[in-house]
Each structure stands twice: as structure tokens, then as C-alpha cells.
XYZ file of C-alpha atoms in Angstrom:
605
model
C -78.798 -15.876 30.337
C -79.702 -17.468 33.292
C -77.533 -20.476 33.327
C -74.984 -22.175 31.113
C -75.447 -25.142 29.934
C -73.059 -28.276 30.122
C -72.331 -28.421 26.356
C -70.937 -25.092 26.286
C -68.972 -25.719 29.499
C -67.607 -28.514 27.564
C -66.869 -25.891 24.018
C -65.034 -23.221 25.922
C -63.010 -25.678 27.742
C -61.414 -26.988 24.357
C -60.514 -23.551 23.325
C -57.103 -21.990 23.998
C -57.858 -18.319 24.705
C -58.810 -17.913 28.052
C -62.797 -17.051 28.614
C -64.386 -15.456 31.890
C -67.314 -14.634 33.172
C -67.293 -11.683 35.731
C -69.284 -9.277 37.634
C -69.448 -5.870 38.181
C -67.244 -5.773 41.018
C -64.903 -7.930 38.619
C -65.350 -11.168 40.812
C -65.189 -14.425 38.542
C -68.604 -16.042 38.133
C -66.904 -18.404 35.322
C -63.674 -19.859 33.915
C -62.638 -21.848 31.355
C -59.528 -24.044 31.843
C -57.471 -21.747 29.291
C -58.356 -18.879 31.901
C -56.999 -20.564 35.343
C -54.118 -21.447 33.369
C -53.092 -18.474 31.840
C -53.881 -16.443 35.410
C -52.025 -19.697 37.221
C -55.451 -19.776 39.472
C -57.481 -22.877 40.270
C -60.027 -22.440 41.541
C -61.126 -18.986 40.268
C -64.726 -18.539 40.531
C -65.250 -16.059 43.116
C -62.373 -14.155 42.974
C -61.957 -10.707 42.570
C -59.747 -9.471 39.697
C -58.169 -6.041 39.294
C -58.683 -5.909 35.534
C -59.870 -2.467 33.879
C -63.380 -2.456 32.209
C -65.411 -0.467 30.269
C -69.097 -0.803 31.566
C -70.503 0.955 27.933
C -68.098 -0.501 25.543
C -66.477 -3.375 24.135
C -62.693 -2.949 24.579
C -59.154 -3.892 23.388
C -56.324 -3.803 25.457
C -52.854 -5.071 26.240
C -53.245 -6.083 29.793
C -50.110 -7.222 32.693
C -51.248 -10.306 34.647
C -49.529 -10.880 37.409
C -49.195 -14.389 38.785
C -47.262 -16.005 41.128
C -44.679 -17.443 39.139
C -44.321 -13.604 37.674
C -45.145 -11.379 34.859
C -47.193 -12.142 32.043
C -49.236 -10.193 29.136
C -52.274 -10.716 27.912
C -54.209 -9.329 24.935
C -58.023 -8.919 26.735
C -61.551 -8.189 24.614
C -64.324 -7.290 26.560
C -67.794 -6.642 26.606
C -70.522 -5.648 29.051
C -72.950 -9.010 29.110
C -75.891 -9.639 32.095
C -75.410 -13.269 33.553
C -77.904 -15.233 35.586
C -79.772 -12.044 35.904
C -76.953 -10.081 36.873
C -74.693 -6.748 35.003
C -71.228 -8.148 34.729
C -68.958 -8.825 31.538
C -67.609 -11.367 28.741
C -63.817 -11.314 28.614
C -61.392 -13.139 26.230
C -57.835 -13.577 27.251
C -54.644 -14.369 24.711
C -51.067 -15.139 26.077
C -49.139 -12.727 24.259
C -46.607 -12.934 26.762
C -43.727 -14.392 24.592
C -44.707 -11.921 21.521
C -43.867 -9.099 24.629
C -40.543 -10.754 25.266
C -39.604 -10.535 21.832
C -40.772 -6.939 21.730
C -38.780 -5.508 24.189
C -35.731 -7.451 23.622
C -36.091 -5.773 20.080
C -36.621 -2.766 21.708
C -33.299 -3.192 23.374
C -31.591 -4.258 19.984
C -33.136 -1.310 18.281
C -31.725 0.950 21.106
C -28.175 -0.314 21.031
C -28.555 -0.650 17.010
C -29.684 2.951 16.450
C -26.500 4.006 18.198
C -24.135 1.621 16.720
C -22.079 2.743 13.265
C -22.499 -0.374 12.026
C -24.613 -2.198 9.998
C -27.307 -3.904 12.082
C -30.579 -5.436 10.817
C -33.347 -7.685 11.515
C -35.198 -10.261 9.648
C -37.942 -13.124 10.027
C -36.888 -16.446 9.317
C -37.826 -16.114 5.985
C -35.372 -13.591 5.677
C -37.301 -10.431 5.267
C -36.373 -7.373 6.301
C -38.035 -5.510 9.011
C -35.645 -3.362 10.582
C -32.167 -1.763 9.602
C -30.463 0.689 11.547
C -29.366 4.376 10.587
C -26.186 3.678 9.872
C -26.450 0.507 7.827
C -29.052 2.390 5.688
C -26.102 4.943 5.083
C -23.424 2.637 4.305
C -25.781 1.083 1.550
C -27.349 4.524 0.083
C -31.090 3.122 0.993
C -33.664 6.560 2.241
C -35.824 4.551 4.374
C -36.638 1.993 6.316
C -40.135 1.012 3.915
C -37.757 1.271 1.426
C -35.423 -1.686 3.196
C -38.358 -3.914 3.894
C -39.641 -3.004 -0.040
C -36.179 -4.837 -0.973
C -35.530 -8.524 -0.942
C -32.307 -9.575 1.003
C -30.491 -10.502 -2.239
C -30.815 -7.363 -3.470
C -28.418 -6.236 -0.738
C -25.874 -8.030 -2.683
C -24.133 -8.087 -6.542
C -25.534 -10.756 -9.139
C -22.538 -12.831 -8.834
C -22.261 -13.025 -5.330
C -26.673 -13.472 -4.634
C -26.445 -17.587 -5.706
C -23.788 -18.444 -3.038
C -25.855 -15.970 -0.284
C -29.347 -18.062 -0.927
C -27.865 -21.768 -1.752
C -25.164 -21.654 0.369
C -24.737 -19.443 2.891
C -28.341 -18.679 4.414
C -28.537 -22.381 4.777
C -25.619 -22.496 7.051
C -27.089 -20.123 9.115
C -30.496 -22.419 9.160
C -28.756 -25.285 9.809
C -26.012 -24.120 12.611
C -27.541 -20.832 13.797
C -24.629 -18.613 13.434
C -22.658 -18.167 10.472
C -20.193 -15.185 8.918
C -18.503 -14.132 5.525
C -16.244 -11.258 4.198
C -18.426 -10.477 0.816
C -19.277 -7.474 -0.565
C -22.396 -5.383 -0.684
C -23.906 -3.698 -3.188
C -24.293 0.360 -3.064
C -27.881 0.976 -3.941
C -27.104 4.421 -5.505
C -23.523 4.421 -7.136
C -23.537 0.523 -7.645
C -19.831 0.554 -5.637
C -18.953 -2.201 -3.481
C -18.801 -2.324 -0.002
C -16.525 -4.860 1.564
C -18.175 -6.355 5.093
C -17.820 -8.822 7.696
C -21.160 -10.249 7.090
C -22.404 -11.849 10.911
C -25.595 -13.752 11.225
C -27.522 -14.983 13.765
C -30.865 -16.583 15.536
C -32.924 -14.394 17.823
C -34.611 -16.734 20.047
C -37.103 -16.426 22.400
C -37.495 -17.864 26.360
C -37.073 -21.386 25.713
C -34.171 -21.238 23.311
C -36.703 -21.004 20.230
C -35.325 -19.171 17.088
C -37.672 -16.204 16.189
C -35.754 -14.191 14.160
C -32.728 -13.466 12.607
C -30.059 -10.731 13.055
C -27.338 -9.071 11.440
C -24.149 -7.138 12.469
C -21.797 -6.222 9.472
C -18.698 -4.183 9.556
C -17.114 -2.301 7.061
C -13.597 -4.093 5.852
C -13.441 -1.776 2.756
C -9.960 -0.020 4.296
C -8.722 -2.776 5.588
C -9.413 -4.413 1.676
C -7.885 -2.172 0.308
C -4.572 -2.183 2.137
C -4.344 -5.931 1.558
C -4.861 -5.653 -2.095
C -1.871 -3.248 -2.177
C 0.285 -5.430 0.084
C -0.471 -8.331 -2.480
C 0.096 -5.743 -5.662
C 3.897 -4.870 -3.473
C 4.344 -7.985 -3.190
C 3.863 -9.148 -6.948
C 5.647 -6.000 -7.950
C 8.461 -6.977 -5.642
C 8.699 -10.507 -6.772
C 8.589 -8.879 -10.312
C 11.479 -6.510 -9.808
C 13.509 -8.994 -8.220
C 12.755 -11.077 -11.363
C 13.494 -7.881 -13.946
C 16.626 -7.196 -11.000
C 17.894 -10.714 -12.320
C 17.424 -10.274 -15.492
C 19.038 -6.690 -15.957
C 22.346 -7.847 -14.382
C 22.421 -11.042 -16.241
C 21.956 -9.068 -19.643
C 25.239 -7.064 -19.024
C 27.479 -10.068 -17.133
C 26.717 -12.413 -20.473
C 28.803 -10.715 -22.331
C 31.330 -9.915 -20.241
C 31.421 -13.385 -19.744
C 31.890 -13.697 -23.431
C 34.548 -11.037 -23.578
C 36.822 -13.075 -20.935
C 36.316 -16.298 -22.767
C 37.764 -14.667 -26.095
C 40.666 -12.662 -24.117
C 41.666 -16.514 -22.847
C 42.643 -17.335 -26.328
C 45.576 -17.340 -27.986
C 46.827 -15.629 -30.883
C 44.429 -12.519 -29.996
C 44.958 -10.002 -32.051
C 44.835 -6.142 -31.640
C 41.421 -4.859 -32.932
C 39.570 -7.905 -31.490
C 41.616 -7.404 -28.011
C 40.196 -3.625 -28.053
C 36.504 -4.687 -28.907
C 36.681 -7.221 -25.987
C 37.947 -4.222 -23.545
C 35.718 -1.501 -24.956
C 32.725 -4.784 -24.097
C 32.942 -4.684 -20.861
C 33.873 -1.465 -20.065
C 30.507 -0.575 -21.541
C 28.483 -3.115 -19.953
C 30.652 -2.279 -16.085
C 29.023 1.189 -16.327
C 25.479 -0.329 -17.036
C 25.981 -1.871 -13.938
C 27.427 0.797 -12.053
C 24.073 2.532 -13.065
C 22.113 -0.131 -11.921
C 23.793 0.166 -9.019
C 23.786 3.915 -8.349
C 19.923 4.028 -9.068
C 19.268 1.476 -6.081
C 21.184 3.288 -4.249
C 19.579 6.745 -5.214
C 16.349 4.987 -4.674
C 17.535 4.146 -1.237
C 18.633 7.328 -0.071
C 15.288 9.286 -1.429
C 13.089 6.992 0.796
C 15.465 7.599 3.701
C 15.313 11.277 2.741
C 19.268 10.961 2.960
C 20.390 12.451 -0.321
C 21.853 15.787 0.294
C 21.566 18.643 -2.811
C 24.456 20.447 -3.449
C 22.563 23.718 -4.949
C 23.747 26.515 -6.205
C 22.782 28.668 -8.937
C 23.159 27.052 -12.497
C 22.542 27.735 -15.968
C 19.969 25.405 -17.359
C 22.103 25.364 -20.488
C 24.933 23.823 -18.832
C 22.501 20.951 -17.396
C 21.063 20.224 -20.452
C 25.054 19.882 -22.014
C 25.845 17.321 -19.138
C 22.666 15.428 -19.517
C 23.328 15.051 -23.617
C 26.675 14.076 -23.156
C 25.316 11.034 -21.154
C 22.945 10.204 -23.445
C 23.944 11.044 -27.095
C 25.754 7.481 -27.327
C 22.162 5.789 -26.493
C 20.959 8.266 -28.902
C 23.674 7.611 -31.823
C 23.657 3.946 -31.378
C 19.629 3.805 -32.027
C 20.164 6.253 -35.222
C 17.447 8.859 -33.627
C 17.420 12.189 -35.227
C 17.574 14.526 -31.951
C 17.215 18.293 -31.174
C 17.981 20.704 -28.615
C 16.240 24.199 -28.796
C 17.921 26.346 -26.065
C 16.395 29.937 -25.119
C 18.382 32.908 -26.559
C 19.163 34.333 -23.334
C 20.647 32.563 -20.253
C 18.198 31.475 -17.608
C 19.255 29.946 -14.246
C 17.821 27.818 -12.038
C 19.071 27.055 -8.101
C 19.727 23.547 -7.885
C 22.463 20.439 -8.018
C 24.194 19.890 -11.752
C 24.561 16.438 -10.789
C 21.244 15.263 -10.009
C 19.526 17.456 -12.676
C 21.567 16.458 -15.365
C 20.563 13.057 -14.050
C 16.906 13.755 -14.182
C 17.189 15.001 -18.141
C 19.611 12.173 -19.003
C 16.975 9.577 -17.598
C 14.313 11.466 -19.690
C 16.092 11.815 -22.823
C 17.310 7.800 -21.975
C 13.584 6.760 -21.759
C 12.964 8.578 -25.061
C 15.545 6.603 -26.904
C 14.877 3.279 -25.381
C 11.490 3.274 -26.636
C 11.248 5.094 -29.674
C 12.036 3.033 -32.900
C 15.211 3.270 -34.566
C 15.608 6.097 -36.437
C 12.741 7.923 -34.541
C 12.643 11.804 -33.873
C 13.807 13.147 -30.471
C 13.553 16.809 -29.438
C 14.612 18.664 -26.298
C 13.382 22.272 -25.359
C 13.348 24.669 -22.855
C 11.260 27.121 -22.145
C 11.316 30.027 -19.972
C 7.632 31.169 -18.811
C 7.791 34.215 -16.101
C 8.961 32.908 -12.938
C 9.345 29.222 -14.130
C 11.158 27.315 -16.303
C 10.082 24.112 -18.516
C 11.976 21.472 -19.919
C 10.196 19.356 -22.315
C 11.680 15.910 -24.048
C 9.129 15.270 -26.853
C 9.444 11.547 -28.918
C 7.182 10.671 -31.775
C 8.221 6.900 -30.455
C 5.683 3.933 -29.410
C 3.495 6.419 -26.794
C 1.837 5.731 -23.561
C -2.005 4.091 -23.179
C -3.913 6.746 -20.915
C -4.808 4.003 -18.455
C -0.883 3.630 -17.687
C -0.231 7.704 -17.492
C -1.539 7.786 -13.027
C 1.234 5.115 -12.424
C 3.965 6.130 -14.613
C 6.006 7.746 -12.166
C 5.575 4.987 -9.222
C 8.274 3.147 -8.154
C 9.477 -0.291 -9.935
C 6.055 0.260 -12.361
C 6.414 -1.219 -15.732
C 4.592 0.166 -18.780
C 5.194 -2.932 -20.875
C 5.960 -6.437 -18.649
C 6.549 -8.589 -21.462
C 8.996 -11.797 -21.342
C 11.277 -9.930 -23.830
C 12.374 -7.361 -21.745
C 13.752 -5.639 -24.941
C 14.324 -1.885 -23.608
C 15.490 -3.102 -20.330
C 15.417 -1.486 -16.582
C 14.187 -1.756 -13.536
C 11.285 0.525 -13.350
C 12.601 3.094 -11.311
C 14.238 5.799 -13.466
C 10.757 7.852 -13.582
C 10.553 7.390 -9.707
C 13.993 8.995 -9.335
C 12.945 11.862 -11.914
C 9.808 12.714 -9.787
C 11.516 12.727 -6.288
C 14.471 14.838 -7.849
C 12.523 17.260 -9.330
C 10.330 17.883 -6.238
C 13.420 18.095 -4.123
C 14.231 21.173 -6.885
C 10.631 22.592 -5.947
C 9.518 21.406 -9.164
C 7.458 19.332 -10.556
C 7.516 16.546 -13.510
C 4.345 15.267 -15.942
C 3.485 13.311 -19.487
C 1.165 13.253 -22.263
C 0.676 10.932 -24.490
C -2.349 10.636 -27.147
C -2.172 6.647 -27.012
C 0.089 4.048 -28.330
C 1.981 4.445 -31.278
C 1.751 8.474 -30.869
C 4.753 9.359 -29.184
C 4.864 11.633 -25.514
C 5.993 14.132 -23.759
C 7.555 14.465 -20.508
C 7.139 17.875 -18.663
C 9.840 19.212 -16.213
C 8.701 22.690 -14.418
C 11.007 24.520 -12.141
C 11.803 27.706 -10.352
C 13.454 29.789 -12.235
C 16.486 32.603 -10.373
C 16.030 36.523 -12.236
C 18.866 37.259 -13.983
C 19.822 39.849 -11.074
C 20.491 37.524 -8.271
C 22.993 35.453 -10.161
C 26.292 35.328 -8.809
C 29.187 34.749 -11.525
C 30.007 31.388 -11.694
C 33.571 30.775 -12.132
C 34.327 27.315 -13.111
C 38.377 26.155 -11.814
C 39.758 23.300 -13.085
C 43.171 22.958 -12.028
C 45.592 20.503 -12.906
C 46.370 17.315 -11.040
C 49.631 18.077 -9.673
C 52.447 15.887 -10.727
C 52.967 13.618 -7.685
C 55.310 10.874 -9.154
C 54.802 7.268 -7.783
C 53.663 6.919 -4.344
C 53.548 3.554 -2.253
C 50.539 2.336 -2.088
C 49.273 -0.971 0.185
C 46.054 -2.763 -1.175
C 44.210 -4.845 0.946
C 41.081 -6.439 -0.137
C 40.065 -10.232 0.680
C 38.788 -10.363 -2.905
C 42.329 -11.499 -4.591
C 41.656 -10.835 -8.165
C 40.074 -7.328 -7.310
C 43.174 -6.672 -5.072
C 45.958 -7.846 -7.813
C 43.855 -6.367 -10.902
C 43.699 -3.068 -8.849
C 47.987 -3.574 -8.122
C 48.351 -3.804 -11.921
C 46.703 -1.053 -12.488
C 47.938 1.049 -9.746
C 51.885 -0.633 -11.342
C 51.184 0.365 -14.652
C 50.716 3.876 -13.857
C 54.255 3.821 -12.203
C 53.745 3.023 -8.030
C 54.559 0.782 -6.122
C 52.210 -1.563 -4.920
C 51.731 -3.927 -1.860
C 49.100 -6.378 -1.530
C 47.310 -8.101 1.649
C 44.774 -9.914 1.786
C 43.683 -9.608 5.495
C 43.262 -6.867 8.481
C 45.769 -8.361 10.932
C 48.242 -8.516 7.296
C 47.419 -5.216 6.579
C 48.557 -3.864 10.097
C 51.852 -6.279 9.454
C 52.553 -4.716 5.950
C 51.542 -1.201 6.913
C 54.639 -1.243 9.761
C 57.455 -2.880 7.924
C 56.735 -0.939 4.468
C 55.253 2.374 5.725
C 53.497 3.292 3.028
C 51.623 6.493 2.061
C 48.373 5.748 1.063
C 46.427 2.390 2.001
C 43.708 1.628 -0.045
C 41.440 -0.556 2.629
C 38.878 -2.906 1.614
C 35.932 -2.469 4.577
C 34.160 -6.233 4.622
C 37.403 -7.884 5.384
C 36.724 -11.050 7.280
C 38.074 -11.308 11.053
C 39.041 -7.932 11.554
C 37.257 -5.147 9.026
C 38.672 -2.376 7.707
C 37.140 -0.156 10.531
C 38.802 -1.648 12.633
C 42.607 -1.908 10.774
C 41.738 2.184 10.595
C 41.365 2.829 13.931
C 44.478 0.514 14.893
C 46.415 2.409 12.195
C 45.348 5.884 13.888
C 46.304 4.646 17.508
C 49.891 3.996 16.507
C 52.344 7.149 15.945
C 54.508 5.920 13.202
C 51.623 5.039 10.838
C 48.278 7.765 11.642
C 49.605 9.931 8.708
C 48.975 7.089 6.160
C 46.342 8.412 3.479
C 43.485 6.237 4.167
C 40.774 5.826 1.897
C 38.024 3.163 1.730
C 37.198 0.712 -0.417
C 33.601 -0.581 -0.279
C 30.467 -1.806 -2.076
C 28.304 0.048 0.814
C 27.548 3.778 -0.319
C 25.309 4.890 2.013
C 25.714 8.171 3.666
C 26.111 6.479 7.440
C 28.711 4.103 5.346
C 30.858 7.621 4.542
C 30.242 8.871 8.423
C 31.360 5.503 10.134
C 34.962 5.525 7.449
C 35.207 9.542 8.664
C 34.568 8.306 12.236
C 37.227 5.756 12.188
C 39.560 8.000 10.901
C 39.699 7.247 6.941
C 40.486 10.240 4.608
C 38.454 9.399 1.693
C 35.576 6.720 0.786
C 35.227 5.236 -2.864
C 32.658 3.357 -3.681
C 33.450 -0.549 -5.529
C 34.028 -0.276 -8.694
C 35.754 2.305 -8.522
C 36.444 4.166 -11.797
C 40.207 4.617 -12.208
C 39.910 8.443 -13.060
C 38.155 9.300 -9.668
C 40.612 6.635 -8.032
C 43.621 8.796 -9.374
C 41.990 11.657 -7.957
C 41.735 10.301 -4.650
C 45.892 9.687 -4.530
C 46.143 12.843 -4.082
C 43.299 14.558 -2.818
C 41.411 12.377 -0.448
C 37.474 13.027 -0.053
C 37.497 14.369 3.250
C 41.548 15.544 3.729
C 40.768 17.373 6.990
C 39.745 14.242 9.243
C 43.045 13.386 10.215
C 43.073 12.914 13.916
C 45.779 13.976 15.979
């Protein structure tokens, strides 16, 4: 070609790849305005460029081109072409400097993503995948990356959730650039959800220009998961407090009742009785409520202290029917006790195992029908012992059996509230019998079928049992004793002086510390019975006055309080009180106390 002609000076000028013309030597013999631009040169002809060329081939290659204002890339064709008589080449330039940009700044992302543990992808705007990290592909259960680009971005997600991703949320992200949700994905293997912090955002290029999109999601399953249970502790707090309400309502009604009838006149004998025998029964079902708050309490605080020693198992199971056989006889349940033929012992507390059998055989009457079947065995097996309370009464769904044994859970939640409680007998039974070094369990075939409850403990070999002698000697006979009761709470102080007078002492009453101290050094008397909450100056303090003054440190002190924690018993012992009773006090353990305090050697001198 020996010369070009004007109308295809005029063609390659329109185009905008860049087109030269060069020789051998690579100096420019022609340029098209695409050219000077792209190289930032004008003029060109007749320079020499340092551009790599293949003098048999055409060739394809990336190419750096650098200019004054800096670095750019070009994507060069060439091919070997004679011009105006002369051995020299065609080549064809393409800016590809911005796709270069985006390249390495996804090289970078990749980098940073491939070592990240979570979730990191890119997409095009169209939102197709092209790239998900290690990790994310992990957390979802996809194999590959094909396979991640094979799926659409919806898929990532469950059916429910995929309309608000494409109508709502994706075009947030179009429209502001930058947009995040909590939502869950979609496990591609097991189907389980995956709870993430769902961030995306534009990649742009140079001049601001969105290119892409990217995505950096976080795994919120834990942290899910712990607020679901603080809601589920809260509801089931809200709902105890509500059952808490309810269960001492139910036994103040009719003790309400009971006072209203004593008030009239005319009363005669049997009625007077029923009203007593009212709410002396309904005082203990609170005094159980009570005590099982407390226990509950103390268990979490791991301050309840076991008082083990060895014990038959027959002599628990007596103690634990004698607190339940009214429950039993009042429901009309036909109930059985099948004892081993031989004695077997166990190392542990009477109290608190008795307690753990009563609250079984209690649950079994509660919610077995009237007239149901109740049985009660034990079983010795080798080095263990089982205790088994079997009901053919209403039974226990299998989806309820896990939680049976959590604190304040509720089998049936129902307005009625027929069988009462608060939902934390079984709790009590479980962290008893582990305390033993046992272990507790149910079965149940469904509703309506009845269950089982399963006690297993250590058992002691015959050999290592120590005869157990069981002393009960006989209150001494004190005759009256002066007693001063102080307690802000007037009718608990003069109901507790006429029952204190009716047994044959004498009784002073105050109503106040700074009384109290008045009372206690004019009358002198020999046992105080000391209300702690006392407003102004507390019993704690009227104790430790009392012990500072010579005439009056040998007065029998014992505490009254509705506090019956074991710091509660530590503080009274610190400030010098000789016994600690816990409000109400039940009249046979108060006569006890008279004469033999709870703690008779903490008398300070």
C-alpha cells in the first residue's frame, strides 16, 4: 500500500480503538485520533514506541502504556503489514485500563476475602454471582464456586423470606447504594437456617461509577439464639409472676372467708373448728410456697447445705407418705408402696429426700383423676438404688418430656390453673437428687397414659452401716418463762402474746427497737423473741445493744424474720442471737426454741 487515502483517514478517525501504523524499528508512520489519545501524544508520527512485536505473527496481548499523566492498559492486536513500500505493522489499541482497575481491586478483595471467616461475595449489578469466598461457601454447605455462580441469589434465601429480598430490599441497595438486614439464610444441604447480618454494597470504579456489588455477612445465629431465650425468660418470668399471684391468692381467699365467718356472732363449735382447721391448712400451702422459693434460691446460690448421713430408704419413703397421704386421701387415689424385703441404705439428708419423694408422689396425685391408681416402689439393683412413682393419671406428650424438669416450666398453662403450683417442684427434685449423686427421669407413652418418674441413687453395702440410734427425748418441763415480743407488725405481735399466754407465760409486748431496749431493762426477761425489720433501729441492732450491756447479754435471743437465707442465720449468730425462726413460725418448733435455742453456744461473753 503505497499511500492512504483521505477517506480512510477520515474512517479510522471515527473509530474508538486506537489504530497505528508503525515500522520496523516501531516508529509511528500513522495515527488515528483514538491512538494519540489513548497514548496522551500529539503529534505521534515519527515517534519511536517501545511496544513488543511479533515480526511472523499476528498477536494478542495485554500491554502497560505509560503516559505522562501515568499508567494505563491497553489490550493491543497486531500484525506484520508493508506500508508505502516498507516492512512495518498494523496495530489496534483498546483502553482496558478501567477493566484493570477493577481487576486488581478484586484481586485485593479476593485476597482479604479468602482470609476472612465471613461470608463475602461478589456480584454484577444484575445480581449474579461470580465470586464467594471459602468460608461463606462453608457456612451455606455449597462445594464450589461453579456451583455458587450455577445458583440464583434468591436461592441463597428461604421461600418466605426471597419476595421481600427481590421487591424490597435489592432495590434499596439500587437506589441508595448501601443497605443491610438481619435475615436468615438458607443451608443448601440440611435446609437449617442461618441467621446473618446481611451488608450490601456498590463497587465502583475511578470516577465513583458503580460496577459491582459486594457482600459481607456475619453469622448472628449465637447471638439469635441467646435473645430468643432472654425473650422465652422473660415470658416465663412474667408467667410465673402471674401463676406466683395466682397461687397465693387461691389459699388467702379462703382464709379471707374463714375470718369473715369467725366475725359473726352466735358461732358455734363445729363451724368454729372448720374455720380454724381452713386456714391452718391453707397457712402451710403457703409456707410451702414459701419454702420452695426459698429452696429454689439457695440451689442457684449453691447455699443449701446436706446434712448426710446414712439412712434407710424405708424410713424416707415413711416421711415422704406421711406428707402426702392427705393429698392422696382427699383425691380418693388407690396408692401402693412395695418396699424391698431387706433394708437398703442410702447416704444422704432425710429431710430433703423425703422432700424429693413427697413432691413426686404430690405431682402424681395432683394430676391423676380422682380415684386414679398410684404406686410407689423401690428397687435395689447392685450398687444403686431406684425409686419409681408410677400413675396411670392424664400422662405427659413426648414433646414436653426435655423440659419437664426446668425451672418454672409448665406442662399445661391453661387459665384454669386447676392442679395449681408454680412450676418448680420438678426443678427442686432434679437439683436434690444430683446433690445425692443421683439422678431423676420420666416416661410417659402420651396423654391420657399415665408416667413414671425415675429416682436412681447410690446405694451404702449393708457392711458400712453404722447403727442408727434414733433419741427423742422429752421436752423438759420448764414452767412459764417471761417472754418480751417485739415485732412492729401489732396483730402478729399480740396474736403471738396470746398464744405464748395461753400456754401459761408471761408475755410483754413492744412494738419498736428503742421500746424493746426500754422493756428489756425494767422487766428483765428471759427470752426475747425479736422481730429483725423493725423500723428505726432493727433487730440487729437491739441484739447487739442487748449484748453490750451486763445485766441483760444472758437474755435468750432468738429471731424473728421473714428472711431465711443462710447469710440471714450468720448475720442473727453474728450479732449475738441464740436462735433464728423463720415467719410463720409453727408453734411446735417455736416451743422448741424456749428452751433450746438453734445455736445455744453463741453467747458472747
Amino acid at each position: 500500500m503505497a499511500a492512504h487515502s483521505f477517506k480512510l483517514d477520515l474512517i479510522l478517525d471515527t473509530i474508538t480503538d486506537g489504530v497505528l501504523v508503525v515500522n520496523s524499528q516501531g516508529v509511528v508512520l500513522y495515527a488515528n485520533q483514538a491512538a494519540e489519545t489513548l497514548l496522551a501524544r500529539s503529534p505521534i508520527i515519527g515517534q519511536s514506541l517501545a511496544i513488543p512485536l511479533n515480526p511472523d505473527n499476528d498477536s494478542y496481548q495485554d500491554i502497560n502504556l505509560i503516559r505522562p499523566d501515568g499508567l494505563a492498559w491497553a489490550e493491543m492486536r497486531s500484525s506484520p503489514l508493508e506500508w508505502d513500500g516498507q516492512p512495518g505493522y498494523v496495530i489496534a489499541l483498546r483502553d482496558i485500563t478501567e477493566r484493570k482497575h477493577m481487576e486488581l481491586e478484586r484481586q485485593k478483595f479476593v485476597s482479604l476475602a479468602d482470609n476472612s471467616m465471613e461470608f463475602i461475595g461478589m456480584f454484577d449489578m444484575n445480581f449474579n454471582p461470580f465470586y464467594i469466598n471459602e468460608a461463606g461457601m462453608r457456612l451455606i454447605g455449597l462445594d464450589s464456586l461453579e456451583q455458587c455462580i450455577r445458583t440464583p441469589v434468591q436461592e441463597f434465601f428461604f421461600p418466605e423470606d426471597q419476595g421481600y429480598i427481590l421487591e424490597e430490599f435489592f432495590p434499596r441497595v439500587l437506589r441508595e447504594g448501601h443497605a443491610d438486614v438481619e435475615i436468615r439464610f438458607r443451608h443448601f444441604k440440611s435446609g437449617a437456617p442461618i441467621w446473618m447480618i446481611y451488608n450490601v454494597f456498590f463497587i465502583k470504579d475511578c470516577t465513583g461509577e458503580p460496577v459491582g456489588i459486594a457482600t459481607v455477612s456475619r453469622d448472628i445465629s449465637e447471638r439469635k439464639q441467646a435473645e430468643a431465650a432472654l425473650l422465652e425468660a422473660d415470658q416465663r418470668k412474667d408467667e410465673f409472676l402471674a401463676m406466683l399471684a395466682h397461687e397465693l391468692r387461691n389459699p388467702l381467699a379462703p382464709i379471707s372467708n374463714a375470718v369473715q365467718i369467725m366475725k359473726r356472732s352466735g358461732l358455734d363449735e363445729t363451724r368454729l373448728t372448720w374455720c380454724r382447721d381452713i386456714i391452718g391448712r391453707q397457712v402451710e400451702h403457703l409456707v410451702r410456697l414459701v419454702d420452695d422459693l426459698l429452696d429454689v434460691s439457695r440451689i442457684s446460690r449453691n447455699k443449701i447445705e446436706l446434712k448426710k448421713e446414712p439412712l434407710e430408704v424405708s424410713a424416707i419413703v415413711q416421711r415422704a407418705v406421711e406428707t402426702s397421704q392427705p393429698l392422696i386421701d382427699a383425691r380418693r387415689h388407690e396408692f401402693t408402696v412395695q418396699l424391698p424385703p431387706e433394708p437398703v441404705y442410702v447416704e444422704g439428708d432425710l429431710v430433703r429426700l423425703s422432700q424429693v419423694v413427697s413432691n413426686l408422689l404430690n405431682n402424681a396425685a395432683k394430676y391423676t383423676d380422682e380415684g386414679g391408681r398410684i404406686n410407689l416402689a423401690v428397687e435395689p439393683a447392685g450398687d444403686e438404688i431406684f425409686i419409681r412413682v408410677r400413675d396411670n393419671g392424664r400422662g405427659i406428650d413426648p414433646s414436653a418430656l426435655s423440659g419437664l424438669f426446668q425451672l418454672f416450666y409448665q406442662v399445661d398453662r391453661t387459665i384454669d390453673r386447676a392442679e395449681g403450683g408454680l412450676g418448680i417442684g420438678l426443678a427442686l427434685v432434679k437439683s436434690l437428687v444430683a446433690m445425692h449423686g443421683g439422678e431423676v427421669w420420666t416416661y410417659s407413652e402420651g396423654r391420657g397414659k399415665g408416667s413414671e418418674f425415675v429416682i436412681r441413687l447410690p446405694c451404702l453395702r449393708t457392711s458400712t452401716v453404722a447403727p442408727i440410734s434414733c433419741q427423742t427425748g422429752a421436752k423438759p418441763d420448764e414452767g412459764p418463762l417471761r417472754i418480751l415480743v417485739v415485732d412492729d407488725n401489732r396483730d402478729a405481735a399480740q396474736s403471738l402474746s396470746m398464744l405464748l399466754t395461753s400456754e401459761g407465760h408471761a408475755v410483754l409486748l413492744a412494738y419498736d427497737g428503742y421500746t424493746a431496749l426500754e422493756v428489756a431493762l425494767a422487766e428483765r426477761p428471759q427470752i426475747m423473741l425479736l422481730d429483725i425489720g423493725l423500723p428505726g433501729m432493727d433487730g440487729y441492732a437491739v441484739a447487739r445493744a442487748l449484748r453490750q450491756d451486763p445485766a441483760l447479754k444472758k437474755i435468750q435471743l432468738i429471731a424473728l424474720s421473714g428472711y431465711g437465707r443462710q447469710g440471714d442465720h450468720e448475720q442473727a449468730k453474728r450479732a449475738g442471737f441464740n436462735g433464728y425462726l423463720t415467719k410463720p413460725v409453727d408453734f411446735d418448733e417455736l416451743q422448741g426454741a424456749l428452751t433450746q435455742p438453734s445455736f445455744p453456744d453463741h453467747i458472747p461473753s
